[in-house]
Amino acid sequence: MKAYALICSLLLFTPTTVTAFQSIDNQSVKRALEEDQASRSEENFQQGKFPKFADEMNRRLLVFTALSRGELVAANDFYHAAVILQHTNLEHVGDTLRSMGTENHLLAHFLAKFYIVTYICKYIELYIGDANDKSTCRRRYSTSI
């Protein structure tokens, strides 16, 4: 069991990307994340440009729509969605951005946990999993999140 935990922890911090069994990332959620990150760039903050509430709301609704339609499949989809939801409902107070509410932070937390489980399971399935059943790990561990 210790060896299994060690392998999982080492694989988690390995800077490579798993391409086997990897689904294509949801491009609309990926673009929304890129827009989200661009709106929070240091350059924009220095110029006095801050994320607009309407843009934040549109990105959040995009994530909710993709989530409800089952369009979040790849591990990166869950990561992108988690970051977007974590950044919603911000207001500028002095020199900082502060959250106006925390209703999406819990959902972002669970999406991030699902991202980690999915990512680790891809490694397990690739290197030590059952060659006939590539979904064993996800079936076993995704219910525990």
mmCIF file of N, CA and C in Angstrom:
data_model
loop_
_atom_site.group_PDB
_atom_site.id
_atom_site.type_symbol
_atom_site.label_atom_id
_atom_site.label_comp_id
_atom_site.label_asym_id
_atom_site.label_seq_id
_atom_site.Cartn_x
_atom_site.Cartn_y
_atom_site.Cartn_z
ATOM 1 N N MET A 1 0.821 -1.196 0.000
ATOM 2 C CA MET A 1 0.000 0.000 0.000
ATOM 3 C C MET A 1 0.861 1.254 0.000
ATOM 4 N N LYS A 2 1.982 1.214 0.757
ATOM 5 C CA LYS A 2 2.878 2.368 0.788
ATOM 6 C C LYS A 2 3.507 2.599 -0.580
ATOM 7 N N ALA A 3 3.845 1.507 -1.267
ATOM 8 C CA ALA A 3 4.430 1.635 -2.605
ATOM 9 C C ALA A 3 3.423 2.259 -3.563
ATOM 10 N N TYR A 4 2.176 1.853 -3.443
ATOM 11 C CA TYR A 4 1.109 2.400 -4.275
ATOM 12 C C TYR A 4 0.950 3.897 -4.026
ATOM 13 N N ALA A 5 0.948 4.302 -2.766
ATOM 14 C CA ALA A 5 0.824 5.719 -2.420
ATOM 15 C C ALA A 5 2.029 6.503 -2.913
ATOM 16 N N LEU A 6 3.208 5.915 -2.820
ATOM 17 C CA LEU A 6 4.421 6.581 -3.293
ATOM 18 C C LEU A 6 4.376 6.776 -4.802
ATOM 19 N N ILE A 7 3.958 5.739 -5.518
ATOM 20 C CA ILE A 7 3.852 5.844 -6.974
ATOM 21 C C ILE A 7 2.854 6.925 -7.353
ATOM 22 N N CYS A 8 1.705 6.944 -6.691
ATOM 23 C CA CYS A 8 0.688 7.957 -6.987
ATOM 24 C C CYS A 8 1.209 9.360 -6.718
ATOM 25 N N SER A 9 1.902 9.543 -5.612
ATOM 26 C CA SER A 9 2.401 10.884 -5.297
ATOM 27 C C SER A 9 3.497 11.304 -6.264
ATOM 28 N N LEU A 10 4.352 10.372 -6.678
ATOM 29 C CA LEU A 10 5.388 10.706 -7.659
ATOM 30 C C LEU A 10 4.786 11.048 -9.012
ATOM 31 N N LEU A 11 3.785 10.284 -9.413
ATOM 32 C CA LEU A 11 3.145 10.549 -10.694
ATOM 33 C C LEU A 11 2.410 11.876 -10.692
ATOM 34 N N LEU A 12 1.880 12.258 -9.548
ATOM 35 C CA LEU A 12 1.159 13.519 -9.452
ATOM 36 C C LEU A 12 2.081 14.694 -9.731
ATOM 37 N N PHE A 13 3.325 14.595 -9.311
ATOM 38 C CA PHE A 13 4.251 15.706 -9.474
ATOM 39 C C PHE A 13 5.163 15.550 -10.687
ATOM 40 N N THR A 14 4.917 14.551 -11.514
ATOM 41 C CA THR A 14 5.687 14.386 -12.736
ATOM 42 C C THR A 14 5.202 15.411 -13.751
ATOM 43 N N PRO A 15 6.113 16.169 -14.356
ATOM 44 C CA PRO A 15 5.692 17.254 -15.241
ATOM 45 C C PRO A 15 5.317 16.823 -16.646
ATOM 46 N N THR A 16 5.024 15.569 -16.866
ATOM 47 C CA THR A 16 4.643 15.114 -18.193
ATOM 48 C C THR A 16 3.136 15.084 -18.319
ATOM 49 N N THR A 17 2.669 15.029 -19.537
ATOM 50 C CA THR A 17 1.239 14.968 -19.795
ATOM 51 C C THR A 17 0.889 13.580 -20.299
ATOM 52 N N VAL A 18 -0.171 13.030 -19.780
ATOM 53 C CA VAL A 18 -0.631 11.724 -20.226
ATOM 54 C C VAL A 18 -1.429 11.917 -21.501
ATOM 55 N N THR A 19 -1.045 11.221 -22.548
ATOM 56 C CA THR A 19 -1.795 11.336 -23.792
ATOM 57 C C THR A 19 -2.659 10.110 -24.040
ATOM 58 N N ALA A 20 -2.308 8.982 -23.458
ATOM 59 C CA ALA A 20 -3.123 7.787 -23.628
ATOM 60 C C ALA A 20 -4.433 7.958 -22.872
ATOM 61 N N PHE A 21 -5.507 7.557 -23.477
ATOM 62 C CA PHE A 21 -6.858 7.618 -22.906
ATOM 63 C C PHE A 21 -7.313 9.054 -22.652
ATOM 64 N N GLN A 22 -6.601 10.030 -23.151
ATOM 65 C CA GLN A 22 -6.953 11.419 -22.856
ATOM 66 C C GLN A 22 -7.999 11.887 -23.848
ATOM 67 N N SER A 23 -9.073 12.424 -23.345
ATOM 68 C CA SER A 23 -10.102 12.982 -24.195
ATOM 69 C C SER A 23 -9.662 14.361 -24.646
ATOM 70 N N ILE A 24 -10.263 14.835 -25.698
ATOM 71 C CA ILE A 24 -9.961 16.185 -26.171
ATOM 72 C C ILE A 24 -10.582 17.171 -25.195
ATOM 73 N N ASP A 25 -9.803 18.172 -24.821
ATOM 74 C CA ASP A 25 -10.294 19.180 -23.886
ATOM 75 C C ASP A 25 -11.474 19.936 -24.482
ATOM 76 N N ASN A 26 -12.390 20.349 -23.630
ATOM 77 C CA ASN A 26 -13.511 21.178 -24.039
ATOM 78 C C ASN A 26 -12.959 22.560 -24.384
ATOM 79 N N GLN A 27 -12.995 22.901 -25.667
ATOM 80 C CA GLN A 27 -12.349 24.133 -26.137
ATOM 81 C C GLN A 27 -13.045 25.397 -25.637
ATOM 82 N N SER A 28 -14.355 25.368 -25.479
ATOM 83 C CA SER A 28 -15.046 26.574 -25.006
ATOM 84 C C SER A 28 -14.681 26.876 -23.553
ATOM 85 N N VAL A 29 -14.555 25.846 -22.730
ATOM 86 C CA VAL A 29 -14.158 26.053 -21.332
ATOM 87 C C VAL A 29 -12.688 26.468 -21.261
ATOM 88 N N LYS A 30 -11.870 25.899 -22.131
ATOM 89 C CA LYS A 30 -10.452 26.273 -22.169
ATOM 90 C C LYS A 30 -10.297 27.744 -22.560
ATOM 91 N N ARG A 31 -11.044 28.185 -23.583
ATOM 92 C CA ARG A 31 -11.000 29.603 -23.987
ATOM 93 C C ARG A 31 -11.490 30.505 -22.866
ATOM 94 N N ALA A 32 -12.531 30.064 -22.176
ATOM 95 C CA ALA A 32 -13.058 30.857 -21.060
ATOM 96 C C ALA A 32 -12.007 31.000 -19.961
ATOM 97 N N LEU A 33 -11.254 29.937 -19.699
ATOM 98 C CA LEU A 33 -10.179 30.020 -18.705
ATOM 99 C C LEU A 33 -9.105 31.003 -19.159
ATOM 100 N N GLU A 34 -8.732 30.944 -20.429
ATOM 101 C CA GLU A 34 -7.720 31.870 -20.946
ATOM 102 C C GLU A 34 -8.189 33.314 -20.821
ATOM 103 N N GLU A 35 -9.469 33.566 -21.123
ATOM 104 C CA GLU A 35 -10.021 34.916 -20.960
ATOM 105 C C GLU A 35 -10.031 35.321 -19.489
ATOM 106 N N ASP A 36 -10.378 34.382 -18.632
ATOM 107 C CA ASP A 36 -10.401 34.633 -17.193
ATOM 108 C C ASP A 36 -9.011 35.032 -16.695
ATOM 109 N N GLN A 37 -8.007 34.288 -17.128
ATOM 110 C CA GLN A 37 -6.640 34.584 -16.697
ATOM 111 C C GLN A 37 -6.142 35.901 -17.286
ATOM 112 N N ALA A 38 -6.500 36.169 -18.542
ATOM 113 C CA ALA A 38 -6.078 37.424 -19.174
ATOM 114 C C ALA A 38 -6.697 38.628 -18.471
ATOM 115 N N SER A 39 -7.940 38.486 -18.025
ATOM 116 C CA SER A 39 -8.601 39.607 -17.344
ATOM 117 C C SER A 39 -7.972 39.887 -15.987
ATOM 118 N N ARG A 40 -7.204 38.940 -15.482
ATOM 119 C CA ARG A 40 -6.542 39.104 -14.184
ATOM 120 C C ARG A 40 -5.033 39.314 -14.306
ATOM 121 N N SER A 41 -4.585 39.680 -15.491
ATOM 122 C CA SER A 41 -3.146 39.859 -15.697
ATOM 123 C C SER A 41 -2.646 41.080 -14.930
ATOM 124 N N GLU A 42 -1.387 41.041 -14.599
ATOM 125 C CA GLU A 42 -0.754 42.151 -13.875
ATOM 126 C C GLU A 42 -0.822 43.435 -14.695
ATOM 127 N N GLU A 43 -0.678 43.316 -16.021
ATOM 128 C CA GLU A 43 -0.755 44.488 -16.900
ATOM 129 C C GLU A 43 -2.115 45.169 -16.783
ATOM 130 N N ASN A 44 -3.173 44.365 -16.799
ATOM 131 C CA ASN A 44 -4.516 44.940 -16.677
ATOM 132 C C ASN A 44 -4.708 45.619 -15.330
ATOM 133 N N PHE A 45 -4.230 44.998 -14.269
ATOM 134 C CA PHE A 45 -4.362 45.600 -12.940
ATOM 135 C C PHE A 45 -3.612 46.919 -12.861
ATOM 136 N N GLN A 46 -2.420 46.971 -13.445
ATOM 137 C CA GLN A 46 -1.635 48.206 -13.418
ATOM 138 C C GLN A 46 -2.303 49.314 -14.219
ATOM 139 N N GLN A 47 -3.052 48.936 -15.252
ATOM 140 C CA GLN A 47 -3.760 49.919 -16.070
ATOM 141 C C GLN A 47 -5.139 50.250 -15.507
ATOM 142 N N GLY A 48 -5.489 49.653 -14.396
ATOM 143 C CA GLY A 48 -6.785 49.910 -13.780
ATOM 144 C C GLY A 48 -7.926 49.151 -14.421
ATOM 145 N N LYS A 49 -7.616 48.124 -15.196
ATOM 146 C CA LYS A 49 -8.646 47.294 -15.832
ATOM 147 C C LYS A 49 -8.886 46.072 -14.957
ATOM 148 N N PHE A 50 -10.128 45.879 -14.571
ATOM 149 C CA PHE A 50 -10.480 44.762 -13.705
ATOM 150 C C PHE A 50 -11.551 43.911 -14.379
ATOM 151 N N PRO A 51 -11.687 42.652 -13.981
ATOM 152 C CA PRO A 51 -12.696 41.782 -14.592
ATOM 153 C C PRO A 51 -14.094 42.390 -14.474
ATOM 154 N N LYS A 52 -14.843 42.296 -15.563
ATOM 155 C CA LYS A 52 -16.208 42.834 -15.575
ATOM 156 C C LYS A 52 -17.172 41.775 -15.057
ATOM 157 N N PHE A 53 -18.152 42.237 -14.301
ATOM 158 C CA PHE A 53 -19.117 41.317 -13.701
ATOM 159 C C PHE A 53 -19.850 40.515 -14.766
ATOM 160 N N ALA A 54 -20.228 41.159 -15.879
ATOM 161 C CA ALA A 54 -20.957 40.458 -16.940
ATOM 162 C C ALA A 54 -20.106 39.340 -17.541
ATOM 163 N N ASP A 55 -18.817 39.614 -17.735
ATOM 164 C CA ASP A 55 -17.921 38.581 -18.270
ATOM 165 C C ASP A 55 -17.765 37.426 -17.282
ATOM 166 N N GLU A 56 -17.636 37.770 -16.001
ATOM 167 C CA GLU A 56 -17.525 36.737 -14.961
ATOM 168 C C GLU A 56 -18.767 35.846 -14.971
ATOM 169 N N MET A 57 -19.937 36.479 -15.057
ATOM 170 C CA MET A 57 -21.202 35.738 -15.052
ATOM 171 C C MET A 57 -21.314 34.841 -16.286
ATOM 172 N N ASN A 58 -20.916 35.356 -17.452
ATOM 173 C CA ASN A 58 -20.984 34.550 -18.677
ATOM 174 C C ASN A 58 -20.068 33.331 -18.600
ATOM 175 N N ARG A 59 -18.873 33.506 -18.057
ATOM 176 C CA ARG A 59 -17.965 32.367 -17.919
ATOM 177 C C ARG A 59 -18.529 31.338 -16.945
ATOM 178 N N ARG A 60 -19.110 31.819 -15.864
ATOM 179 C CA ARG A 60 -19.689 30.898 -14.885
ATOM 180 C C ARG A 60 -20.857 30.125 -15.498
ATOM 181 N N LEU A 61 -21.715 30.801 -16.235
ATOM 182 C CA LEU A 61 -22.842 30.125 -16.878
ATOM 183 C C LEU A 61 -22.368 29.126 -17.928
ATOM 184 N N LEU A 62 -21.280 29.452 -18.626
ATOM 185 C CA LEU A 62 -20.707 28.517 -19.588
ATOM 186 C C LEU A 62 -20.268 27.232 -18.883
ATOM 187 N N VAL A 63 -19.630 27.376 -17.729
ATOM 188 C CA VAL A 63 -19.192 26.202 -16.962
ATOM 189 C C VAL A 63 -20.400 25.402 -16.483
ATOM 190 N N PHE A 64 -21.416 26.076 -15.961
ATOM 191 C CA PHE A 64 -22.607 25.366 -15.494
ATOM 192 C C PHE A 64 -23.290 24.619 -16.640
ATOM 193 N N THR A 65 -23.357 25.243 -17.810
ATOM 194 C CA THR A 65 -23.968 24.600 -18.973
ATOM 195 C C THR A 65 -23.177 23.364 -19.381
ATOM 196 N N ALA A 66 -21.860 23.506 -19.477
ATOM 197 C CA ALA A 66 -21.015 22.364 -19.854
ATOM 198 C C ALA A 66 -21.119 21.249 -18.821
ATOM 199 N N LEU A 67 -21.164 21.611 -17.558
ATOM 200 C CA LEU A 67 -21.275 20.620 -16.486
ATOM 201 C C LEU A 67 -22.609 19.885 -16.561
ATOM 202 N N SER A 68 -23.688 20.618 -16.782
ATOM 203 C CA SER A 68 -25.012 19.989 -16.820
ATOM 204 C C SER A 68 -25.209 19.118 -18.057
ATOM 205 N N ARG A 69 -24.515 19.431 -19.141
ATOM 206 C CA ARG A 69 -24.624 18.639 -20.371
ATOM 207 C C ARG A 69 -23.636 17.476 -20.413
ATOM 208 N N GLY A 70 -22.807 17.357 -19.397
ATOM 209 C CA GLY A 70 -21.819 16.288 -19.375
ATOM 210 C C GLY A 70 -20.675 16.512 -20.340
ATOM 211 N N GLU A 71 -20.396 17.769 -20.675
ATOM 212 C CA GLU A 71 -19.343 18.091 -21.634
ATOM 213 C C GLU A 71 -17.961 18.191 -20.996
ATOM 214 N N LEU A 72 -17.881 18.112 -19.675
ATOM 215 C CA LEU A 72 -16.583 18.107 -19.005
ATOM 216 C C LEU A 72 -16.147 16.655 -18.884
ATOM 217 N N VAL A 73 -15.187 16.254 -19.705
ATOM 218 C CA VAL A 73 -14.785 14.855 -19.778
ATOM 219 C C VAL A 73 -13.324 14.679 -19.406
ATOM 220 N N ALA A 74 -12.457 15.443 -20.032
ATOM 221 C CA ALA A 74 -11.017 15.316 -19.789
ATOM 222 C C ALA A 74 -10.668 15.909 -18.427
ATOM 223 N N ALA A 75 -9.569 15.452 -17.863
ATOM 224 C CA ALA A 75 -9.122 15.969 -16.565
ATOM 225 C C ALA A 75 -8.944 17.480 -16.617
ATOM 226 N N ASN A 76 -8.394 17.979 -17.717
ATOM 227 C CA ASN A 76 -8.174 19.421 -17.840
ATOM 228 C C ASN A 76 -9.480 20.208 -17.842
ATOM 229 N N ASP A 77 -10.563 19.607 -18.336
ATOM 230 C CA ASP A 77 -11.861 20.287 -18.310
ATOM 231 C C ASP A 77 -12.270 20.610 -16.876
ATOM 232 N N PHE A 78 -12.072 19.662 -15.977
ATOM 233 C CA PHE A 78 -12.441 19.878 -14.574
ATOM 234 C C PHE A 78 -11.553 20.939 -13.938
ATOM 235 N N TYR A 79 -10.283 20.928 -14.293
ATOM 236 C CA TYR A 79 -9.354 21.949 -13.786
ATOM 237 C C TYR A 79 -9.765 23.339 -14.274
ATOM 238 N N HIS A 80 -10.025 23.467 -15.574
ATOM 239 C CA HIS A 80 -10.418 24.761 -16.135
ATOM 240 C C HIS A 80 -11.700 25.268 -15.481
ATOM 241 N N ALA A 81 -12.672 24.382 -15.334
ATOM 242 C CA ALA A 81 -13.942 24.768 -14.714
ATOM 243 C C ALA A 81 -13.741 25.197 -13.265
ATOM 244 N N ALA A 82 -12.897 24.485 -12.536
ATOM 245 C CA ALA A 82 -12.649 24.820 -11.127
ATOM 246 C C ALA A 82 -12.028 26.199 -10.987
ATOM 247 N N VAL A 83 -11.066 26.518 -11.842
ATOM 248 C CA VAL A 83 -10.419 27.837 -11.758
ATOM 249 C C VAL A 83 -11.414 28.940 -12.085
ATOM 250 N N ILE A 84 -12.235 28.730 -13.097
ATOM 251 C CA ILE A 84 -13.227 29.748 -13.468
ATOM 252 C C ILE A 84 -14.203 29.979 -12.320
ATOM 253 N N LEU A 85 -14.708 28.912 -11.724
ATOM 254 C CA LEU A 85 -15.669 29.070 -10.631
ATOM 255 C C LEU A 85 -15.027 29.681 -9.391
ATOM 256 N N GLN A 86 -13.776 29.394 -9.177
ATOM 257 C CA GLN A 86 -13.080 29.966 -8.024
ATOM 258 C C GLN A 86 -12.959 31.485 -8.158
ATOM 259 N N HIS A 87 -12.877 31.982 -9.382
ATOM 260 C CA HIS A 87 -12.657 33.407 -9.612
ATOM 261 C C HIS A 87 -13.933 34.230 -9.747
ATOM 262 N N THR A 88 -15.079 33.653 -9.618
ATOM 263 C CA THR A 88 -16.303 34.419 -9.861
ATOM 264 C C THR A 88 -16.667 35.309 -8.683
ATOM 265 N N ASN A 89 -17.496 36.293 -8.975
ATOM 266 C CA ASN A 89 -18.033 37.221 -7.974
ATOM 267 C C ASN A 89 -16.955 37.996 -7.236
ATOM 268 N N LEU A 90 -16.156 38.722 -7.983
ATOM 269 C CA LEU A 90 -15.118 39.540 -7.372
ATOM 270 C C LEU A 90 -15.494 41.008 -7.463
ATOM 271 N N GLU A 91 -15.046 41.766 -6.488
ATOM 272 C CA GLU A 91 -15.212 43.213 -6.525
ATOM 273 C C GLU A 91 -13.884 43.858 -6.155
ATOM 274 N N HIS A 92 -13.654 45.033 -6.691
ATOM 275 C CA HIS A 92 -12.411 45.743 -6.421
ATOM 276 C C HIS A 92 -12.590 46.555 -5.138
ATOM 277 N N VAL A 93 -11.767 46.255 -4.136
ATOM 278 C CA VAL A 93 -11.794 46.972 -2.865
ATOM 279 C C VAL A 93 -10.378 47.463 -2.596
ATOM 280 N N GLY A 94 -10.175 48.760 -2.714
ATOM 281 C CA GLY A 94 -8.827 49.296 -2.547
ATOM 282 C C GLY A 94 -7.919 48.775 -3.638
ATOM 283 N N ASP A 95 -6.840 48.132 -3.250
ATOM 284 C CA ASP A 95 -5.889 47.587 -4.215
ATOM 285 C C ASP A 95 -6.065 46.097 -4.460
ATOM 286 N N THR A 96 -7.110 45.508 -3.923
ATOM 287 C CA THR A 96 -7.276 44.063 -4.053
ATOM 288 C C THR A 96 -8.641 43.711 -4.617
ATOM 289 N N LEU A 97 -8.731 42.492 -5.137
ATOM 290 C CA LEU A 97 -10.016 41.937 -5.548
ATOM 291 C C LEU A 97 -10.488 41.010 -4.441
ATOM 292 N N ARG A 98 -11.740 41.150 -4.061
ATOM 293 C CA ARG A 98 -12.295 40.307 -2.997
ATOM 294 C C ARG A 98 -13.555 39.615 -3.492
ATOM 295 N N SER A 99 -13.778 38.444 -2.953
ATOM 296 C CA SER A 99 -14.945 37.667 -3.341
ATOM 297 C C SER A 99 -16.202 38.275 -2.735
ATOM 298 N N MET A 100 -17.237 38.407 -3.561
ATOM 299 C CA MET A 100 -18.521 38.922 -3.083
ATOM 300 C C MET A 100 -19.360 37.802 -2.478
ATOM 301 N N GLY A 101 -19.024 36.563 -2.784
ATOM 302 C CA GLY A 101 -19.774 35.425 -2.274
ATOM 303 C C GLY A 101 -18.978 34.157 -2.461
ATOM 304 N N THR A 102 -19.387 33.114 -1.779
ATOM 305 C CA THR A 102 -18.630 31.861 -1.846
ATOM 306 C C THR A 102 -19.451 30.698 -2.387
ATOM 307 N N GLU A 103 -20.544 30.996 -3.074
ATOM 308 C CA GLU A 103 -21.425 29.903 -3.489
ATOM 309 C C GLU A 103 -20.777 28.937 -4.473
ATOM 310 N N ASN A 104 -19.791 29.387 -5.240
ATOM 311 C CA ASN A 104 -19.165 28.498 -6.220
ATOM 312 C C ASN A 104 -17.857 27.886 -5.749
ATOM 313 N N HIS A 105 -17.346 28.339 -4.627
ATOM 314 C CA HIS A 105 -16.056 27.835 -4.168
ATOM 315 C C HIS A 105 -16.111 26.354 -3.805
ATOM 316 N N LEU A 106 -17.201 25.897 -3.231
ATOM 317 C CA LEU A 106 -17.321 24.477 -2.893
ATOM 318 C C LEU A 106 -17.373 23.627 -4.158
ATOM 319 N N LEU A 107 -18.142 24.076 -5.140
ATOM 320 C CA LEU A 107 -18.192 23.341 -6.407
ATOM 321 C C LEU A 107 -16.817 23.334 -7.071
ATOM 322 N N ALA A 108 -16.107 24.448 -7.027
ATOM 323 C CA ALA A 108 -14.749 24.508 -7.585
ATOM 324 C C ALA A 108 -13.838 23.518 -6.868
ATOM 325 N N HIS A 109 -13.999 23.409 -5.564
ATOM 326 C CA HIS A 109 -13.197 22.467 -4.772
ATOM 327 C C HIS A 109 -13.433 21.030 -5.236
ATOM 328 N N PHE A 110 -14.691 20.649 -5.416
ATOM 329 C CA PHE A 110 -14.990 19.284 -5.830
ATOM 330 C C PHE A 110 -14.559 19.021 -7.268
ATOM 331 N N LEU A 111 -14.664 20.012 -8.138
ATOM 332 C CA LEU A 111 -14.173 19.838 -9.504
ATOM 333 C C LEU A 111 -12.656 19.650 -9.514
ATOM 334 N N ALA A 112 -11.956 20.389 -8.664
ATOM 335 C CA ALA A 112 -10.499 20.238 -8.569
ATOM 336 C C ALA A 112 -10.140 18.846 -8.048
ATOM 337 N N LYS A 113 -10.888 18.347 -7.068
ATOM 338 C CA LYS A 113 -10.633 16.995 -6.565
ATOM 339 C C LYS A 113 -10.891 15.960 -7.659
ATOM 340 N N PHE A 114 -11.938 16.170 -8.436
ATOM 341 C CA PHE A 114 -12.241 15.237 -9.519
ATOM 342 C C PHE A 114 -11.146 15.280 -10.577
ATOM 343 N N TYR A 115 -10.602 16.462 -10.834
ATOM 344 C CA TYR A 115 -9.471 16.602 -11.764
ATOM 345 C C TYR A 115 -8.295 15.754 -11.291
ATOM 346 N N ILE A 116 -7.965 15.848 -10.014
ATOM 347 C CA ILE A 116 -6.820 15.106 -9.474
ATOM 348 C C ILE A 116 -7.055 13.603 -9.580
ATOM 349 N N VAL A 117 -8.247 13.141 -9.200
ATOM 350 C CA VAL A 117 -8.554 11.709 -9.276
ATOM 351 C C VAL A 117 -8.489 11.233 -10.724
ATOM 352 N N THR A 118 -9.051 11.994 -11.639
ATOM 353 C CA THR A 118 -9.047 11.608 -13.046
ATOM 354 C C THR A 118 -7.632 11.552 -13.593
ATOM 355 N N TYR A 119 -6.820 12.527 -13.246
ATOM 356 C CA TYR A 119 -5.444 12.590 -13.723
ATOM 357 C C TYR A 119 -4.619 11.423 -13.181
ATOM 358 N N ILE A 120 -4.747 11.144 -11.898
ATOM 359 C CA ILE A 120 -4.015 10.021 -11.296
ATOM 360 C C ILE A 120 -4.492 8.699 -11.889
ATOM 361 N N CYS A 121 -5.793 8.567 -12.086
ATOM 362 C CA CYS A 121 -6.324 7.329 -12.646
ATOM 363 C C CYS A 121 -5.800 7.080 -14.055
ATOM 364 N N LYS A 122 -5.582 8.133 -14.816
ATOM 365 C CA LYS A 122 -5.030 7.936 -16.154
ATOM 366 C C LYS A 122 -3.634 7.334 -16.071
ATOM 367 N N TYR A 123 -2.849 7.789 -15.122
ATOM 368 C CA TYR A 123 -1.520 7.207 -14.927
ATOM 369 C C TYR A 123 -1.617 5.759 -14.473
ATOM 370 N N ILE A 124 -2.490 5.501 -13.527
ATOM 371 C CA ILE A 124 -2.642 4.137 -13.015
ATOM 372 C C ILE A 124 -3.079 3.203 -14.135
ATOM 373 N N GLU A 125 -4.061 3.632 -14.921
ATOM 374 C CA GLU A 125 -4.551 2.810 -16.017
ATOM 375 C C GLU A 125 -3.481 2.612 -17.079
ATOM 376 N N LEU A 126 -2.649 3.620 -17.280
ATOM 377 C CA LEU A 126 -1.614 3.535 -18.301
ATOM 378 C C LEU A 126 -0.503 2.576 -17.900
ATOM 379 N N TYR A 127 -0.059 2.649 -16.653
ATOM 380 C CA TYR A 127 1.117 1.895 -16.243
ATOM 381 C C TYR A 127 0.826 0.598 -15.494
ATOM 382 N N ILE A 128 -0.197 0.569 -14.660
ATOM 383 C CA ILE A 128 -0.431 -0.643 -13.872
ATOM 384 C C ILE A 128 -1.873 -1.120 -13.918
ATOM 385 N N GLY A 129 -2.675 -0.522 -14.773
ATOM 386 C CA GLY A 129 -4.089 -0.875 -14.827
ATOM 387 C C GLY A 129 -4.357 -2.128 -15.638
ATOM 388 N N ASP A 130 -5.589 -2.566 -15.585
ATOM 389 C CA ASP A 130 -6.049 -3.721 -16.338
ATOM 390 C C ASP A 130 -6.181 -3.317 -17.803
ATOM 391 N N ALA A 131 -5.497 -3.997 -18.676
ATOM 392 C CA ALA A 131 -5.501 -3.649 -20.098
ATOM 393 C C ALA A 131 -6.880 -3.824 -20.725
ATOM 394 N N ASN A 132 -7.713 -4.677 -20.151
ATOM 395 C CA ASN A 132 -9.037 -4.919 -20.710
ATOM 396 C C ASN A 132 -10.088 -3.945 -20.202
ATOM 397 N N ASP A 133 -9.817 -3.269 -19.098
ATOM 398 C CA ASP A 133 -10.819 -2.379 -18.509
ATOM 399 C C ASP A 133 -10.145 -1.085 -18.068
ATOM 400 N N LYS A 134 -10.209 -0.061 -18.912
ATOM 401 C CA LYS A 134 -9.520 1.197 -18.643
ATOM 402 C C LYS A 134 -10.289 2.113 -17.693
ATOM 403 N N SER A 135 -11.476 1.740 -17.279
ATOM 404 C CA SER A 135 -12.253 2.620 -16.403
ATOM 405 C C SER A 135 -12.326 2.111 -14.967
ATOM 406 N N THR A 136 -11.572 1.074 -14.623
ATOM 407 C CA THR A 136 -11.620 0.493 -13.280
ATOM 408 C C THR A 136 -11.324 1.533 -12.212
ATOM 409 N N CYS A 137 -10.255 2.264 -12.384
ATOM 410 C CA CYS A 137 -9.831 3.244 -11.384
ATOM 411 C C CYS A 137 -10.886 4.332 -11.203
ATOM 412 N N ARG A 138 -11.380 4.884 -12.304
ATOM 413 C CA ARG A 138 -12.367 5.959 -12.188
ATOM 414 C C ARG A 138 -13.646 5.471 -11.536
ATOM 415 N N ARG A 139 -14.076 4.256 -11.870
ATOM 416 C CA ARG A 139 -15.281 3.716 -11.227
ATOM 417 C C ARG A 139 -15.052 3.537 -9.742
ATOM 418 N N ARG A 140 -13.860 3.107 -9.386
ATOM 419 C CA ARG A 140 -13.570 2.803 -7.986
ATOM 420 C C ARG A 140 -13.414 4.059 -7.142
ATOM 421 N N TYR A 141 -12.719 5.075 -7.655
ATOM 422 C CA TYR A 141 -12.357 6.221 -6.827
ATOM 423 C C TYR A 141 -13.202 7.469 -7.048
ATOM 424 N N SER A 142 -13.851 7.605 -8.184
ATOM 425 C CA SER A 142 -14.601 8.839 -8.418
ATOM 426 C C SER A 142 -15.822 8.937 -7.524
ATOM 427 N N THR A 143 -16.320 7.825 -7.009
ATOM 428 C CA THR A 143 -17.474 7.885 -6.119
ATOM 429 C C THR A 143 -17.098 8.381 -4.732
ATOM 430 N N SER A 144 -15.794 8.381 -4.412
ATOM 431 C CA SER A 144 -15.383 8.807 -3.074
ATOM 432 C C SER A 144 -15.170 10.308 -2.967
ATOM 433 N N ILE A 145 -15.310 11.030 -4.063
ATOM 434 C CA ILE A 145 -15.128 12.472 -3.975
ATOM 435 C C ILE A 145 -16.400 13.107 -3.647
#
